Amino acid sequence: MVAYARRTLPPTTLYRTCPLCEATCGIAVTVDGGEVREVRGDPDDAFSQGYICPKAHGLISLHADPDRLRGPVVRDGGALRDASWDEAYARANDGLAAIRAKHGDDAVAIYLGNPSAHSLDAMLYGPALLRALKTKQRYSASSADQLPKMLTAALMFGGGLTIPVPDVDRTDRLLILGANPLVSNGSLMTAPDMRRRLDAIRARGGKVIVLDPRRTETADRADEHHFLAPGTDALALLAIVHVLFDDGLVKLGAAAPYVRGVDEVRAIAARFTPERVAARCGIEAATLRRLAREHAAAASAACYGRIGTTCQEFGSLASWAVDLVNVLTGNLDRAGGAMFTTPAALPGRHRPRAAFRPGRYGSTVKGLPEMFGELPVATLADEIERGPVRAVVTIAGNPLASAPNAARLTRAFESLELRVAVDPYVNQTTRLADVILPPPPPLARACYDVALYQLAVRDVAKYAPPAVECAPGQPAEWEILLTLAKAAMGMAALSLPLADNAVARELVAREHAGAGLAASEADVMKAISAHHGPARLVDLLVRIGPHGDRFGERPGGLSVAALLDQPHGVDLGPLRPGLPDVVRTPDGTIDLAPALLVGDLPRLEASIDRRPAVVLIGRRHLRSNNSWMHNVPALIKGPPRCTLLVHPDDATRLGLRDGGAARVASRVGAVVAPVEVSDEIMPGVVSLPHGFGHDLPGVRLDTARGHGGVNVNLLSDDEAIDAITGNAAFNGVAVTVTAA
Ligand SMILES: Nc1nc2c(c(=O)[nH]1)N[C@H]1C(S)=C(S)[C@@H](COP(=O)(O)OP(=O)(O)OC[C@H]3O[C@@H](n4cnc5c(=O)[nH]c(N)nc54)[C@H](O)[C@@H]3O)O[C@H]1N2
Ligand SMILES: Nc1nc2c(c(=O)[nH]1)N[C@H]1C(S)=C(S)[C@@H](COP(=O)(O)OP(=O)(O)OC[C@H]3O[C@@H](n4cnc5c(=O)[nH]c(N)nc54)[C@H](O)[C@@H]3O)O[C@H]1N2
Ligand code: SF4
Ligand SMILES: [Mo]
């Protein structure tokens, strides 16, 4: 194996980016003799200025974790045993080839999990594997997360990641729905140290308002918090839009020349009076009216929604309504409003304008529409049980913990002919694998946050090579993905460097087209080939971008070489107006009333009279990270975290007591969890965090297994989806709760 990683001499402090969440905090990593000694916040980081959260220290434990796989394992009879890389690759590649030969390309499904969005290797080399497998059965954590927001961004602004970001550092008013950035550290809003940024809004005389069924850590530091019933964001926001029209407060500001559909929205909003939706939302009509007026009156204001607005049955309508408020109060594309980013690296930047066409094909069982080349993970079990799927490849994903109706999906996985995982742990999903190919730990890979910088509240760029070398024999993750990809193309014998050249040439061809460079494709390929692997691809993307050197046209512009001279990253300034160029719809206009969304309004209207008894929502904890950081002792210690939050009135009514146990049952399953009685949760709502339930046969997460907890996705229903996108509706699950 070629040692591509960079050798370091002891003891050295290196500057890297924490890969654990979307905040992209700068870390100073002290490495001594190849060992990671210390991780601190980097006070000189251009973006985070020293801020980190407790999870960053977990990087040391992840690195040293004895449960982390140091080499591949394969299934032998009932058990997993160690194997050489050659044997493991052969098992994976031969197995996949046999299944594709016998049943066709769509017999292999692939699922990309959340960490793949934080890994430069997976971001840049995952697509090669996807293309090589030629399967329509592509899934990712997107459809358990932000797919509705991607859809509305594509329909309105012409790109799935053309998502307006709240300009938190300049806004006078931030209206937050279904997000808890003090704990999650922000999502679809890359912004290290959200506590400081939110406090700063208030310090400069602005306001922070939170609508959430739970009085969250963020709500506790806000000016106002209102309980909002799960699944009613679209209703509340359309009522706010109603008031904007009713009171003559609508203004379009910078977006005015490009916006169409205002009259349609006016007609739609006419039906959603605050008085009509108030009881369902759990907010007084007068409060909704006041929130609308104050939002319109603010010098600048941003409306921001996250998991609570996307992972629910009206995810697309709620995501749309968030941007309606931004556009109709004149806050789109203005400082302090909701703005677009100008990222230094943006794959596909120069692609031609094109209409967004979801549903180019459908899932085979339920006919759910493809979006962005993927099918919703909520239907993966259907496609295994009754559709074409015979094998699943998971990359950086734990769907048997994170996808809805986990028990059914587990049974479906058990029935597969082959399960291949690229993953460092034996967890709920990979314990069933036939082959696990472990990547090196995060500090052994290069970092540049290609995806997250597209959503950052300032334009920033930072590239860093791996902090430590891969262990002998351990391939980099991009090499693992490329090895699988070339085998899937029938070119297993091709050397990795040649396969890597092919990946680079393909990306050069795609990015060069339309970029208007003086340099030819061949010149570009030659220039970037001072590097190889991910660094070469980052060099291309950065140099060809708006801050780049454009291969000599713009002296002093960015390149990987220039970024290596700036180990703390480069601040490229506050968000800047992007209209009209940023909008990539065919005619350059922003359609405020896309037919696909309007068509879902009758379903929303029908929900107004619903009065659910008890519904379940999720929550996150600062020291957790979805399902995979519970094995770090320092992060999991303390009182049990996987508790059922219940309002005191409900506890009395249901006969539950604090510290007792409750049985929670839904259409698809039941779990027993410890009860935590608190008035921080809205009456009629209970909450359980996700990512727990590690104690299963075969799981190799010693620490995590010892901390119990149940898998909340034994309760979430795979039939409960956002009707337009098929995104999982983890929030608002109808449950019955009894004392256990
Ligand atoms: N510490 C930590 N940080 C993380 C993660 C983690 O697991 N732990 N996960 C990362 C990931 S993958 C993501 S996507 C982000 C998510 O980032 P956030 O969305 O900020 O995270 P959550 O804490 O899940 O916040 C969702 C909020 O929605 C509320 N809610 C539930 N249902 C509804 C509803 O119907 N309407 C409204 N208005 N609110 C509702 C919940 O009470 C909760 O407060 O966090 C990332 N960061
Ligand atoms: N009930 C409920 N369910 C939810 C949510 C919720 O709020 N409530 N949130 C949803 C959201 S927002 C998300 S994003 C999903 C997350 O869903 P997933 O992405 O499926 O799950 P994670 O828990 O993030 O698991 C990540 C996996 O990647 C592995 N891993 C970690 N680092 C690397 C790496 O560098 N390379 C590779 N190859 N593997 C790595 C870990 O060992 C683990 O197996 O969960 C969703 N599920
Ligand atoms: S906030 Fe996120 S990126 Fe920053 S240190 Fe914590 S886990 Fe890492
Ligand atoms: Mo997520």
PDB file of C-alpha atoms in Angstrom, residues 288-401:
ATOM      1  CA  LEU A 288     -49.063  34.905  15.494  1.00  0.00           C
ATOM      2  CA  ARG A 289     -50.285  38.338  14.373  1.00  0.00           C
ATOM      3  CA  ARG A 290     -47.748  40.088  16.580  1.00  0.00           C
ATOM      4  CA  LEU A 291     -44.906  37.844  15.397  1.00  0.00           C
ATOM      5  CA  ALA A 292     -45.788  38.681  11.784  1.00  0.00           C
ATOM      6  CA  ARG A 293     -45.875  42.422  12.408  1.00  0.00           C
ATOM      7  CA  GLU A 294     -42.668  42.477  14.407  1.00  0.00           C
ATOM      8  CA  HIS A 295     -40.884  40.370  11.816  1.00  0.00           C
ATOM      9  CA  ALA A 296     -41.964  42.765   9.061  1.00  0.00           C
ATOM     10  CA  ALA A 297     -40.991  45.798  11.128  1.00  0.00           C
ATOM     11  CA  ALA A 298     -37.474  44.659  11.973  1.00  0.00           C
ATOM     12  CA  ALA A 299     -34.646  46.440  10.155  1.00  0.00           C
ATOM     13  CA  SER A 300     -33.538  42.962   9.101  1.00  0.00           C
ATOM     14  CA  ALA A 301     -34.872  39.549  10.018  1.00  0.00           C
ATOM     15  CA  ALA A 302     -34.242  35.920   9.173  1.00  0.00           C
ATOM     16  CA  CYS A 303     -36.528  32.930   9.502  1.00  0.00           C
ATOM     17  CA  TYR A 304     -34.721  29.625  10.007  1.00  0.00           C
ATOM     18  CA  GLY A 305     -36.071  26.089  10.302  1.00  0.00           C
ATOM     19  CA  ARG A 306     -34.326  22.777  10.813  1.00  0.00           C
ATOM     20  CA  ILE A 307     -34.966  19.140  11.794  1.00  0.00           C
ATOM     21  CA  GLY A 308     -38.269  19.917  13.506  1.00  0.00           C
ATOM     22  CA  THR A 309     -39.490  21.486  10.267  1.00  0.00           C
ATOM     23  CA  THR A 310     -38.079  18.928   7.810  1.00  0.00           C
ATOM     24  CA  CYS A 311     -38.479  15.583   9.587  1.00  0.00           C
ATOM     25  CA  GLN A 312     -42.229  15.826   9.905  1.00  0.00           C
ATOM     26  CA  GLU A 313     -45.249  15.007   7.778  1.00  0.00           C
ATOM     27  CA  PHE A 314     -45.406  18.502   6.223  1.00  0.00           C
ATOM     28  CA  GLY A 315     -41.641  18.883   5.819  1.00  0.00           C
ATOM     29  CA  SER A 316     -41.757  20.335   2.310  1.00  0.00           C
ATOM     30  CA  LEU A 317     -44.546  22.801   3.051  1.00  0.00           C
ATOM     31  CA  ALA A 318     -42.843  23.939   6.253  1.00  0.00           C
ATOM     32  CA  SER A 319     -39.497  24.386   4.469  1.00  0.00           C
ATOM     33  CA  TRP A 320     -41.237  26.381   1.752  1.00  0.00           C
ATOM     34  CA  ALA A 321     -43.094  28.558   4.259  1.00  0.00           C
ATOM     35  CA  VAL A 322     -39.805  29.449   5.995  1.00  0.00           C
ATOM     36  CA  ASP A 323     -38.556  30.975   2.760  1.00  0.00           C
ATOM     37  CA  LEU A 324     -41.895  32.589   1.983  1.00  0.00           C
ATOM     38  CA  VAL A 325     -41.479  34.586   5.195  1.00  0.00           C
ATOM     39  CA  ASN A 326     -37.920  35.502   4.188  1.00  0.00           C
ATOM     40  CA  VAL A 327     -38.922  36.616   0.695  1.00  0.00           C
ATOM     41  CA  LEU A 328     -42.155  38.425   1.597  1.00  0.00           C
ATOM     42  CA  THR A 329     -40.527  40.538   4.316  1.00  0.00           C
ATOM     43  CA  GLY A 330     -37.817  41.704   1.913  1.00  0.00           C
ATOM     44  CA  ASN A 331     -35.173  39.744   3.743  1.00  0.00           C
ATOM     45  CA  LEU A 332     -33.989  37.432   0.986  1.00  0.00           C
ATOM     46  CA  ASP A 333     -30.486  38.322  -0.119  1.00  0.00           C
ATOM     47  CA  ARG A 334     -30.090  41.281   2.185  1.00  0.00           C
ATOM     48  CA  ALA A 335     -27.564  41.726   4.975  1.00  0.00           C
ATOM     49  CA  GLY A 336     -29.115  40.474   8.192  1.00  0.00           C
ATOM     50  CA  GLY A 337     -31.702  38.447   6.296  1.00  0.00           C
ATOM     51  CA  ALA A 338     -31.453  35.057   4.630  1.00  0.00           C
ATOM     52  CA  MET A 339     -28.543  35.052   2.218  1.00  0.00           C
ATOM     53  CA  PHE A 340     -26.753  32.805  -0.214  1.00  0.00           C
ATOM     54  CA  THR A 341     -23.117  31.841   0.116  1.00  0.00           C
ATOM     55  CA  THR A 342     -20.246  32.293  -2.331  1.00  0.00           C
ATOM     56  CA  PRO A 343     -18.235  29.187  -1.489  1.00  0.00           C
ATOM     57  CA  ALA A 344     -14.664  28.900  -2.663  1.00  0.00           C
ATOM     58  CA  ALA A 345     -15.255  25.318  -3.830  1.00  0.00           C
ATOM     59  CA  LEU A 346     -18.541  24.371  -5.434  1.00  0.00           C
ATOM     60  CA  PRO A 347     -18.811  21.267  -7.609  1.00  0.00           C
ATOM     61  CA  GLY A 348     -21.025  21.886 -10.636  1.00  0.00           C
ATOM     62  CA  ARG A 349     -20.787  25.663 -10.289  1.00  0.00           C
ATOM     63  CA  HIS A 350     -20.910  26.302 -14.017  1.00  0.00           C
ATOM     64  CA  ARG A 351     -23.513  23.733 -14.942  1.00  0.00           C
ATOM     65  CA  PRO A 352     -26.147  25.128 -17.286  1.00  0.00           C
ATOM     66  CA  ARG A 353     -29.471  26.341 -15.925  1.00  0.00           C
ATOM     67  CA  ALA A 354     -32.012  23.555 -15.968  1.00  0.00           C
ATOM     68  CA  ALA A 355     -35.466  22.874 -14.628  1.00  0.00           C
ATOM     69  CA  PHE A 356     -35.423  20.712 -11.528  1.00  0.00           C
ATOM     70  CA  ARG A 357     -37.148  17.448 -12.391  1.00  0.00           C
ATOM     71  CA  PRO A 358     -37.860  15.180  -9.463  1.00  0.00           C
ATOM     72  CA  GLY A 359     -39.403  11.786 -10.114  1.00  0.00           C
ATOM     73  CA  ARG A 360     -37.346  10.829 -13.184  1.00  0.00           C
ATOM     74  CA  TYR A 361     -38.061   7.340 -11.860  1.00  0.00           C
ATOM     75  CA  GLY A 362     -39.837   5.971  -8.843  1.00  0.00           C
ATOM     76  CA  SER A 363     -39.294   3.355  -6.195  1.00  0.00           C
ATOM     77  CA  THR A 364     -40.534   0.003  -7.474  1.00  0.00           C
ATOM     78  CA  VAL A 365     -42.929  -0.845  -4.633  1.00  0.00           C
ATOM     79  CA  LYS A 366     -44.588   2.404  -3.599  1.00  0.00           C
ATOM     80  CA  GLY A 367     -43.660   4.514  -6.611  1.00  0.00           C
ATOM     81  CA  LEU A 368     -42.098   7.207  -4.424  1.00  0.00           C
ATOM     82  CA  PRO A 369     -40.339   9.736  -6.654  1.00  0.00           C
ATOM     83  CA  GLU A 370     -36.572   9.897  -7.099  1.00  0.00           C
ATOM     84  CA  MET A 371     -35.099  13.208  -5.958  1.00  0.00           C
ATOM     85  CA  PHE A 372     -31.523  14.332  -6.570  1.00  0.00           C
ATOM     86  CA  GLY A 373     -30.794  10.805  -7.799  1.00  0.00           C
ATOM     87  CA  GLU A 374     -31.992   9.135  -4.621  1.00  0.00           C
ATOM     88  CA  LEU A 375     -34.959   7.270  -3.209  1.00  0.00           C
ATOM     89  CA  PRO A 376     -36.215   7.867   0.343  1.00  0.00           C
ATOM     90  CA  VAL A 377     -34.683   5.625   2.985  1.00  0.00           C
ATOM     91  CA  ALA A 378     -38.142   5.166   4.505  1.00  0.00           C
ATOM     92  CA  THR A 379     -38.908   2.822   1.606  1.00  0.00           C
ATOM     93  CA  LEU A 380     -35.667   0.813   1.662  1.00  0.00           C
ATOM     94  CA  ALA A 381     -37.347  -2.050   3.547  1.00  0.00           C
ATOM     95  CA  ASP A 382     -40.073  -2.185   0.852  1.00  0.00           C
ATOM     96  CA  GLU A 383     -37.458  -2.352  -1.890  1.00  0.00           C
ATOM     97  CA  ILE A 384     -35.684  -5.217  -0.124  1.00  0.00           C
ATOM     98  CA  GLU A 385     -38.798  -7.193   0.825  1.00  0.00           C
ATOM     99  CA  ARG A 386     -40.793  -6.727  -2.349  1.00  0.00           C
ATOM    100  CA  GLY A 387     -38.480  -4.922  -4.760  1.00  0.00           C
ATOM    101  CA  PRO A 388     -35.211  -5.681  -6.543  1.00  0.00           C
ATOM    102  CA  VAL A 389     -32.680  -5.155  -3.736  1.00  0.00           C
ATOM    103  CA  ARG A 390     -30.556  -8.220  -2.826  1.00  0.00           C
ATOM    104  CA  ALA A 391     -27.462  -6.455  -1.436  1.00  0.00           C
ATOM    105  CA  VAL A 392     -26.850  -3.202   0.429  1.00  0.00           C
ATOM    106  CA  VAL A 393     -23.629  -1.212   0.638  1.00  0.00           C
ATOM    107  CA  THR A 394     -23.578   1.206   3.574  1.00  0.00           C
ATOM    108  CA  ILE A 395     -20.969   3.936   3.704  1.00  0.00           C
ATOM    109  CA  ALA A 396     -20.697   5.955   6.922  1.00  0.00           C
ATOM    110  CA  GLY A 397     -24.261   5.055   7.761  1.00  0.00           C
ATOM    111  CA  ASN A 398     -26.138   3.238  10.482  1.00  0.00           C
ATOM    112  CA  PRO A 399     -29.622   2.956   8.982  1.00  0.00           C
ATOM    113  CA  LEU A 400     -30.740   0.249  11.399  1.00  0.00           C
ATOM    114  CA  ALA A 401     -30.394   2.891  14.104  1.00  0.00           C
TER     115      ALA A 401
END
